[in-house]
Coordinates of C-alpha atoms in Angstrom, one line a residue:
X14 CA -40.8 -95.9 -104.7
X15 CA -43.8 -95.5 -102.4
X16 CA -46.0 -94.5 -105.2
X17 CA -45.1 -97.7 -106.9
X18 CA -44.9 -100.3 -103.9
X19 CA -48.4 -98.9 -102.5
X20 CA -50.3 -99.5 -105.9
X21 CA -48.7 -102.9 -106.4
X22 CA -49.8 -103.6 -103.1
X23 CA -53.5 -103.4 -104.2
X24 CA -53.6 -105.1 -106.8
X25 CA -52.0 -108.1 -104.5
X26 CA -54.5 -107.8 -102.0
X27 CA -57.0 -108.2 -104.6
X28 CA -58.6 -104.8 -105.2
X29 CA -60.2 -105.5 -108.3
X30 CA -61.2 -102.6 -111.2
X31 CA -64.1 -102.0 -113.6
X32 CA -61.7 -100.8 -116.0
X33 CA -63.6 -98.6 -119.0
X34 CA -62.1 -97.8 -122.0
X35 CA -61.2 -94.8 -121.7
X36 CA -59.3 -95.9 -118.5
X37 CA -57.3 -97.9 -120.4
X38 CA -56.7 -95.5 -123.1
X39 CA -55.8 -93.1 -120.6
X40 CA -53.1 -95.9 -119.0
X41 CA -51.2 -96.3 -121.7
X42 CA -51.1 -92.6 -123.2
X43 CA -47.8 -90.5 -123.3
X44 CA -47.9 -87.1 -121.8
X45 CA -48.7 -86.1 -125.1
X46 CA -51.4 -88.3 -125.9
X47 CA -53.0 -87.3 -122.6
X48 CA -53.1 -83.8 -123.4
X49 CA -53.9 -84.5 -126.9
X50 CA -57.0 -86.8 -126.1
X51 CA -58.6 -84.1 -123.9
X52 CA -57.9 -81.4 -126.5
X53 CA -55.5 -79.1 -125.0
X54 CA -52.4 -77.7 -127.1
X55 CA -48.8 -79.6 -126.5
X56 CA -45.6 -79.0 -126.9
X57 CA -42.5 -81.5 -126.3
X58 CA -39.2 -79.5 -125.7
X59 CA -35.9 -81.1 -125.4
X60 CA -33.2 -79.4 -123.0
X61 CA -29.3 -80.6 -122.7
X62 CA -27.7 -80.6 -119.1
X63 CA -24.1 -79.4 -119.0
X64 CA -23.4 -83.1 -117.7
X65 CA -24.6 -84.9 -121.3
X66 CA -28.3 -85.8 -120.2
X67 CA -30.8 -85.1 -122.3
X68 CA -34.0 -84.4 -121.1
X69 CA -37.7 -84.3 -122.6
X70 CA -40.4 -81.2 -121.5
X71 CA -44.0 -80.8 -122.1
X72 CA -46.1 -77.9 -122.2
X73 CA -49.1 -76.7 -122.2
X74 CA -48.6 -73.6 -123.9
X75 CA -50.2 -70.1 -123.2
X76 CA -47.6 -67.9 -125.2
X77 CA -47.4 -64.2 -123.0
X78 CA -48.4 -65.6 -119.9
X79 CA -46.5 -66.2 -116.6
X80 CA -44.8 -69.4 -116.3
X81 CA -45.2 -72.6 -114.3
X82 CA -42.8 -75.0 -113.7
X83 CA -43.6 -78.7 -112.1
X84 CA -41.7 -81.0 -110.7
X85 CA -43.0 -84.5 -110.4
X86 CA -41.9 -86.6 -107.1
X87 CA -39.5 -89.9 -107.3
X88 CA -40.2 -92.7 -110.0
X89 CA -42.7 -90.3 -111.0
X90 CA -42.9 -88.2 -114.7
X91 CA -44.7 -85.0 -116.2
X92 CA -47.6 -87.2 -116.2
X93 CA -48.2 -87.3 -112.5
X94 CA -49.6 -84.1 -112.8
X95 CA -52.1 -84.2 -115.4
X96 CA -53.2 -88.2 -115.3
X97 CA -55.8 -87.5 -113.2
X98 CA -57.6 -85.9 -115.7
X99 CA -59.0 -82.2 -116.8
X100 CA -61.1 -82.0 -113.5
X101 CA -58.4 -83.2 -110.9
X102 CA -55.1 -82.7 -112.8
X103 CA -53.0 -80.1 -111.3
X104 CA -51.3 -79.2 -114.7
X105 CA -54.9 -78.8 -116.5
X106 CA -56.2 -76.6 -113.5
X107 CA -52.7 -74.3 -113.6
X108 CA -53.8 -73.7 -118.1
X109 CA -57.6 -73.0 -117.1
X110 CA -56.3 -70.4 -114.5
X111 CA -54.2 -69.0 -117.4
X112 CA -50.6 -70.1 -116.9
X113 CA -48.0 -71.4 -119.3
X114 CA -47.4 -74.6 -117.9
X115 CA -44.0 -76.5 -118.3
X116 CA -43.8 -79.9 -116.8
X117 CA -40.1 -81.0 -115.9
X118 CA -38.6 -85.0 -116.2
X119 CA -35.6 -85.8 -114.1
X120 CA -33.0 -87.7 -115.9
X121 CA -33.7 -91.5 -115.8
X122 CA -37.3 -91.5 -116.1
X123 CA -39.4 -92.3 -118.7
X124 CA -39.2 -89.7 -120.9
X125 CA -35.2 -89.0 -119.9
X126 CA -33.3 -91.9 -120.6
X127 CA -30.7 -90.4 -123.3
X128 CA -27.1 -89.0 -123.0
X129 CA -24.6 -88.0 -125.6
X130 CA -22.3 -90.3 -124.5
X131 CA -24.4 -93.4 -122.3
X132 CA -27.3 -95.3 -122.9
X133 CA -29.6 -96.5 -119.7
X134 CA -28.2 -100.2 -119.9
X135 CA -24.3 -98.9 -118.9
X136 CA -23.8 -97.8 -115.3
X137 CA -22.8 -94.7 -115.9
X138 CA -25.9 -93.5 -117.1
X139 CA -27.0 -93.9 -113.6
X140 CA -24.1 -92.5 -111.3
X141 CA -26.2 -89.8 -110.1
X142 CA -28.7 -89.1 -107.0
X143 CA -31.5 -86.4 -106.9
X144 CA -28.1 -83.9 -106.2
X145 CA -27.5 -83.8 -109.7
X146 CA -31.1 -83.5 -110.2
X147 CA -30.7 -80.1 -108.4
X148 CA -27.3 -79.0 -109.8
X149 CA -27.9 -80.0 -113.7
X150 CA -31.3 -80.7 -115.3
X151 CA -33.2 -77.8 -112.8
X152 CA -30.7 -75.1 -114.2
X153 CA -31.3 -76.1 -117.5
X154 CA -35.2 -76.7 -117.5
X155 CA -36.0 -73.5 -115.7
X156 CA -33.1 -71.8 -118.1
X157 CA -34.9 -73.0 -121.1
X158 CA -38.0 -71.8 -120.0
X159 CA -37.5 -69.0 -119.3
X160 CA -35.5 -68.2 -122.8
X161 CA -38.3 -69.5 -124.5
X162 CA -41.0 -67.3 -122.7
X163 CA -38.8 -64.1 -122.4
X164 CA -39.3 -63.8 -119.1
X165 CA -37.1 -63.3 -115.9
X166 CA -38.5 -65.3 -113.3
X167 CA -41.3 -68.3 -112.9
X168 CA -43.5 -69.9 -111.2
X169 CA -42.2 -73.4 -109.8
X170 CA -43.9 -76.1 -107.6
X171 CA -42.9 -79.1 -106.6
X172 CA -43.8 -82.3 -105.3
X173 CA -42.2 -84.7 -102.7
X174 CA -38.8 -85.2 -104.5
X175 CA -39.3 -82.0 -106.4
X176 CA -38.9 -80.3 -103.3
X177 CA -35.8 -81.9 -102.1
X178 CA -34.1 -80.8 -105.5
X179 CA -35.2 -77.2 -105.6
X180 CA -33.7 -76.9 -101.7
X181 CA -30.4 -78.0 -103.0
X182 CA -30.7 -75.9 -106.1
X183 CA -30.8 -73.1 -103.8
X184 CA -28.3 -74.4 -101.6
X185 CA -25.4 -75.2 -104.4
X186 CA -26.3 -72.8 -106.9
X187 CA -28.2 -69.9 -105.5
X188 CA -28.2 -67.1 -108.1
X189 CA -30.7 -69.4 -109.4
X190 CA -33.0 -67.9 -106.3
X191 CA -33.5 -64.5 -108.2
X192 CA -35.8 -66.4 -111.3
X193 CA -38.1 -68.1 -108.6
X194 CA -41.1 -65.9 -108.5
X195 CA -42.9 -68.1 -105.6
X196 CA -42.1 -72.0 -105.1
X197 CA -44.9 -73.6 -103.6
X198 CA -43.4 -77.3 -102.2
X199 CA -46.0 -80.1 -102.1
X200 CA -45.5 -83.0 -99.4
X201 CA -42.2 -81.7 -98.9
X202 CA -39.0 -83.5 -98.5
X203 CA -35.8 -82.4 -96.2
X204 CA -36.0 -84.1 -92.7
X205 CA -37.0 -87.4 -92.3
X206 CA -36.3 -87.8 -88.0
X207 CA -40.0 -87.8 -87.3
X208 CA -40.8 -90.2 -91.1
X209 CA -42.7 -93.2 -90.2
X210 CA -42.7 -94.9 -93.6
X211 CA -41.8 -98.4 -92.7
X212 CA -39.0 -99.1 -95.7
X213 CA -37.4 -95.5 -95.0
X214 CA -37.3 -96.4 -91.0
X215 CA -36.2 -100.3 -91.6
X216 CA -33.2 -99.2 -94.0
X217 CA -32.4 -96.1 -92.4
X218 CA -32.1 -97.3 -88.5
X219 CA -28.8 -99.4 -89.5
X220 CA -26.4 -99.2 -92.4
X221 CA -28.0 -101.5 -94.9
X222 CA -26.4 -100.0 -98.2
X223 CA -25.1 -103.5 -98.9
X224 CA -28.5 -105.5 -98.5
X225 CA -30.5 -102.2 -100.6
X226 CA -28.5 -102.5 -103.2
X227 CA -27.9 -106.1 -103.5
X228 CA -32.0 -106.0 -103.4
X229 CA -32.1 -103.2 -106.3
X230 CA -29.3 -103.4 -108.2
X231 CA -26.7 -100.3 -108.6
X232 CA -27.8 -98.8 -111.0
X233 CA -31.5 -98.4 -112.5
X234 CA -34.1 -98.7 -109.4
X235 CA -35.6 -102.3 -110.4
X236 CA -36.2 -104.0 -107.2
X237 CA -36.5 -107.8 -107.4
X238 CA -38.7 -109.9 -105.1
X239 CA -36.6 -109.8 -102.0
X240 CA -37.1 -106.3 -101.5
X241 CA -41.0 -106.3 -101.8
X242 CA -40.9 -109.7 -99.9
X243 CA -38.6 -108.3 -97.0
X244 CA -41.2 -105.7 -95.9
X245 CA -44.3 -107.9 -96.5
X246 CA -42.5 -110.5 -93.8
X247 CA -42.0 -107.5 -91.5
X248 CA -45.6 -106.0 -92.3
X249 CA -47.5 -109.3 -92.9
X250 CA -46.7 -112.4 -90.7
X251 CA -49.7 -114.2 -91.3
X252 CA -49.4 -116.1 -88.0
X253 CA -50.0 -113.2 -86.4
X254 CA -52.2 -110.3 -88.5
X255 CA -55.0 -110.6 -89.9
X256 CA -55.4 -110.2 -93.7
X257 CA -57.7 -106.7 -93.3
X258 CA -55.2 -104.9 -90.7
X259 CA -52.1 -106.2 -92.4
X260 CA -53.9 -104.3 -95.8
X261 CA -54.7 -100.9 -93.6
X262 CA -50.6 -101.4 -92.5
X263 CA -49.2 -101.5 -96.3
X264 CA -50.6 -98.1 -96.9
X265 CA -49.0 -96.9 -94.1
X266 CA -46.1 -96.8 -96.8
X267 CA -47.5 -93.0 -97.4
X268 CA -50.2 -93.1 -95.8
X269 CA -53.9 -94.2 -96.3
X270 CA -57.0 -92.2 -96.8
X271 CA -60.1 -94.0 -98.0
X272 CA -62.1 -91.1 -98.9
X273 CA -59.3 -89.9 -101.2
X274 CA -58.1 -92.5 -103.1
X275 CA -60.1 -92.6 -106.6
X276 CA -59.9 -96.7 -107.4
X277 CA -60.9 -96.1 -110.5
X278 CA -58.3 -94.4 -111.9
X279 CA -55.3 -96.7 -110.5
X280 CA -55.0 -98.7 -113.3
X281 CA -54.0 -95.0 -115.3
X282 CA -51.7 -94.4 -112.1
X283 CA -50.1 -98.1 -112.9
X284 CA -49.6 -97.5 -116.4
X285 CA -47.3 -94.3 -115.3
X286 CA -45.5 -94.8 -112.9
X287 CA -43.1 -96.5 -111.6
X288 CA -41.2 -94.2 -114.5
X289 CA -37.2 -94.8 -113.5
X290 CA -34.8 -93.9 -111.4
X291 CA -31.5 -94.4 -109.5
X292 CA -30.8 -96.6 -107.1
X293 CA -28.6 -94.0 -105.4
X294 CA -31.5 -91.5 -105.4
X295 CA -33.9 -93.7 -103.1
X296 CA -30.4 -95.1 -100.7
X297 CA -29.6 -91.0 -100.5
X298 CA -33.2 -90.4 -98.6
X299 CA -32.8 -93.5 -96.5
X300 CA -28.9 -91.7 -95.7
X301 CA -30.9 -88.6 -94.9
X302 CA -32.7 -90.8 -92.1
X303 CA -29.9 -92.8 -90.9
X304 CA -28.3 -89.5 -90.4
X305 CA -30.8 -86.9 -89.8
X306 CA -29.0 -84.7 -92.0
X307 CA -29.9 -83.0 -94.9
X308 CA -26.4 -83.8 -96.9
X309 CA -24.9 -84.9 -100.0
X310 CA -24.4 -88.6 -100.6
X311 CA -22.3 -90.7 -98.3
X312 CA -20.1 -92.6 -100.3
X313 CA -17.9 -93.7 -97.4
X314 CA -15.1 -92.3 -95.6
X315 CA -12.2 -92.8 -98.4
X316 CA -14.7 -91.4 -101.3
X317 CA -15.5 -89.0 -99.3
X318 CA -12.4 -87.9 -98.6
X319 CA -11.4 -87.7 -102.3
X320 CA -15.0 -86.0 -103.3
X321 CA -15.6 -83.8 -100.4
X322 CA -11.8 -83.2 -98.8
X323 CA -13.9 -84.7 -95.5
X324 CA -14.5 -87.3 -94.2
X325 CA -18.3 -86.9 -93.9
X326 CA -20.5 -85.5 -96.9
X327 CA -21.3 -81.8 -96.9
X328 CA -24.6 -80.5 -95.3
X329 CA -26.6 -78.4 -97.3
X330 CA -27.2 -74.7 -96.2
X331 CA -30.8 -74.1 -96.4
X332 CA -29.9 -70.5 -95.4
X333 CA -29.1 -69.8 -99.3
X334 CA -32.5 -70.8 -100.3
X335 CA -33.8 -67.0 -100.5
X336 CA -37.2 -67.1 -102.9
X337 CA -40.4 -66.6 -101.4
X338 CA -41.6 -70.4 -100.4
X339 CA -44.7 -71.5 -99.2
X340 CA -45.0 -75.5 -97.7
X341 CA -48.1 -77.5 -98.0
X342 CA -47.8 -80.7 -95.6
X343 CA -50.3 -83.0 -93.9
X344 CA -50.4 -85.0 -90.6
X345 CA -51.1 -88.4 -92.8
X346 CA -48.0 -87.7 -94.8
X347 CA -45.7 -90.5 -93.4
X348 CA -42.4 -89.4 -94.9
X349 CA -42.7 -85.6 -95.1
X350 CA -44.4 -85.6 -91.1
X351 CA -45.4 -81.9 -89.7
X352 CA -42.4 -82.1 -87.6
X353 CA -39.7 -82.2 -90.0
X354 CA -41.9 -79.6 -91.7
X355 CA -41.4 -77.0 -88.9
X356 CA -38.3 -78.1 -88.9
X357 CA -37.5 -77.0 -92.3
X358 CA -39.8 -73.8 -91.9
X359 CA -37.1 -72.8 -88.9
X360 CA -34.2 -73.6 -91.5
X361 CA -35.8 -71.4 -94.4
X362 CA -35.0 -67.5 -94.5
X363 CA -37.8 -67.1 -97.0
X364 CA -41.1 -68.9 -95.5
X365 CA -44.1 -66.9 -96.5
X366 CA -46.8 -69.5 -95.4
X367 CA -46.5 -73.1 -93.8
X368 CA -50.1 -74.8 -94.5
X369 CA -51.3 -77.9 -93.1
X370 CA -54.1 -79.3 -95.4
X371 CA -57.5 -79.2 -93.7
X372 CA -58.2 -83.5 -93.4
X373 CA -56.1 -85.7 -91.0
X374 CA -56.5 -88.6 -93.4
X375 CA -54.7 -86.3 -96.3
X376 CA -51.4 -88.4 -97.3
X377 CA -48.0 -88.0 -99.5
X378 CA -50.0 -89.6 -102.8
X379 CA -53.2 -87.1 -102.3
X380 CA -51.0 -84.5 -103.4
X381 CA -51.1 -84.9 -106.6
X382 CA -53.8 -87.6 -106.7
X383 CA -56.6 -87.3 -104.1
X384 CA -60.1 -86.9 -105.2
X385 CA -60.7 -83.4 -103.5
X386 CA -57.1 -82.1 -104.2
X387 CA -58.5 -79.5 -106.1
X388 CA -60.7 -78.3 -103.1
X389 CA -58.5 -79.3 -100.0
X390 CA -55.4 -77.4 -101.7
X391 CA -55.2 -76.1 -105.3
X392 CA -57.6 -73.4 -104.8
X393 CA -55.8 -72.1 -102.2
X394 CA -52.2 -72.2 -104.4
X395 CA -53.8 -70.5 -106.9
X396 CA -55.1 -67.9 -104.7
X397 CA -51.5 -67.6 -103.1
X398 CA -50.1 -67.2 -106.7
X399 CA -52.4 -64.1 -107.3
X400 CA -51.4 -62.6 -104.6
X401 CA -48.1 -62.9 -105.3
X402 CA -48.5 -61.3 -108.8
X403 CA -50.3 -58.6 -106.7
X404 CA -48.1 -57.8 -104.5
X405 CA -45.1 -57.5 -107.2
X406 CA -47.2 -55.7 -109.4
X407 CA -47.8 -52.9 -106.5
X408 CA -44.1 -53.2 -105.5
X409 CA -43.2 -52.5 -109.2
X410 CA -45.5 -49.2 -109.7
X411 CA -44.0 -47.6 -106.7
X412 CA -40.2 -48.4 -108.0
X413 CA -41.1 -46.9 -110.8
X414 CA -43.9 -44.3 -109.9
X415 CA -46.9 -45.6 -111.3
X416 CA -48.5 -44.4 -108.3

């Protein structure tokens, strides 16, 4: 959603683009015709959830090596993570350092929008938040992956909503901890108390599930003008902001840093993303805020009472999350802030490193998208990843008296 609202917002403000071809080519390329164009190999790999959804995986293959998996963030797809190009893209950078890189979908998005039995124009398609995310397609992504590399654990890193599902993977089903080699959680998502995103705060300080969803729809994330409208009345009274601080307070959605944000490449950012989801998973973040719990979806006090035998949605035991972790936040990050981060690095048994990226002005999009990404953080995951493999190698010799 922010990804989305934040880039719209630009192009209503006027930014304007110099758009070169290959800009455009790049805009309106699948995930496979982005890795195609800049000549590395591709895979697409279909997996089947134990709930009927059927989901769509690329790779960039490196047969023998250790895998990767990725995780893209809400309304986002595989192609979050390589659509900034071979220089910038995190999943082009993982290949170069010699990974087998798998890139997930979440059901719902672009490239996951089958079921055996529903199609994405019935509701039922969409009765799910990003809990079933965690319960269903993880399982059966890093299950597949690890079948088809013949290995026993991998590599996983998430962003923003990619996070959030891998903590209640842990939490709901965590035997699934023991084929996590290292999870490295981008812009991390748990506790929002502290989030000063202006839609998750406005929705989140009352109970609003009526007006969101009236503004959305129930089922496939599509807002209409209202809900755009309701923030830039909030944001934007024109009587009483000018037009250049009312622009500096709409990226306050994530957060706004200038020297980060490559203009040139929005229009490719545009033709990705927003890439589908539920309306249930954005209302189930603005429950976590209204709450300040991290729980399962509130679906009233009678649902409830038939789903959970309670009255109020279980919490989520963060205590059962038991792979090695390491969280990368940012003090421009306006939904994941750093302290809902420590927060979270209290509620983890399993914390190996908590690292605040060196630039105040680093936000929730530069993640995945700022210009020196690859400087600021990716050098360092990579170094942290090595290390890893180190130390398990080491720790494997001595079980079995290499040494």
């Amino acid at each position: 959603m922010i990804q989305w609202i934040v880039l719209l917002i630009l192009l209503c403000l006027g930014a304007t683009f110099q758009v070169s071809q290959s800009v455009e080519d790049d805009a309106n390329l699948s995930t496979m015709g982005l890795l195609q164009k800049y000549g590395y190999p591709a895979e697409e790999h279909i997996v089947n959830t134990d709930d009927g959804y059927i989901l769509e995986m690329h790779r960039i293959p490196r047969p023998g090596s250790r895998p990767v998996f990725l995780m893209h963030g809400l309304l986002c797809s595989s192609a979050a993570f390589i659509l900034m190009g071979p220089k910038n893209g995190l999943g082009y950078l993982l290949y170069d350092q010699g990974y087998d890189v798998w890139m997930g979908n979440s059901r719902g998005n672009t490239y996951s929008k089958n079921h055996v039995r529903f199609n994405e124009k019935q509701s039922e398609f969409w009765d799910f938040s990003f809990h079933e995310l965690a319960v269903f397609d993880l399982p059966a992504s890093i299950d597949y992956v690890l079948h088809e590399t013949n290995h026993t654990s991998l590599h996983y890193i998430g962003h923003s909503q990619g996070t959030t599902s891998f903590f209640i993977l842990g939490s709901e089903r965590p035997e699934y901890m023991k084929k996590i080699f290292l999870m490295q959680a981008l812009a991390p998502i748990v506790f929002f108390q502290n989030c000063k995103s202006p839609p998750v705060v406005i929705l989140g300080a009352a109970d609003l599930t009526a007006t969101f969803l009236r503004m959305t729809g129930p089922d496939e994330f599509l807002p209409s003008d209202d809900f755009l409208t309701m923030f830039s009345r909030v944001l934007c009274d024109a009587t009483r902001i000018s037009l250049k601080i009312c622009k500096n307070t709409l990226f306050q959605f994530a957060g706004y840093s200038p020297t980060q944000t490559n203009e040139t490449m929005l229009p490719v950012v545009l033709g990705h993303t927003p890439a589908g989801a539920s309306s249930r998973q954005i209302l189930h973040y603005i429950q976590f805020r209204s709450s300040d719990e991290f729980q399962q979806f509130d679906f009233g006090l009678l649902q409830n009472r038939k789903r959970y035998s309670s009255l109020k949605p279980p919490k989520y035991n963060l205590s059962s999350v038991t792979a090695q972790v390491i969280l990368y936040h940012s003090q421009n990050d306006l939904l994941g802030q750093p302290e809902d981060v420590t927060r979270l690095y209290f509620a983890l048994p399993n914390v190996v490193e908590s690292y605040l990226v060196d630039l105040p002005s680093f936000n929730h999009l530069d993640f995945l998208w700022g210009v020196d990404a690859p400087e600021l953080l990716f050098g360092r995951m990579f170094r942290n990843m090595r290390y890893a493999e180190e130390v398990a190698d080491k720790a494997k010799e001595t079980v079995y008296g290499w040494k």
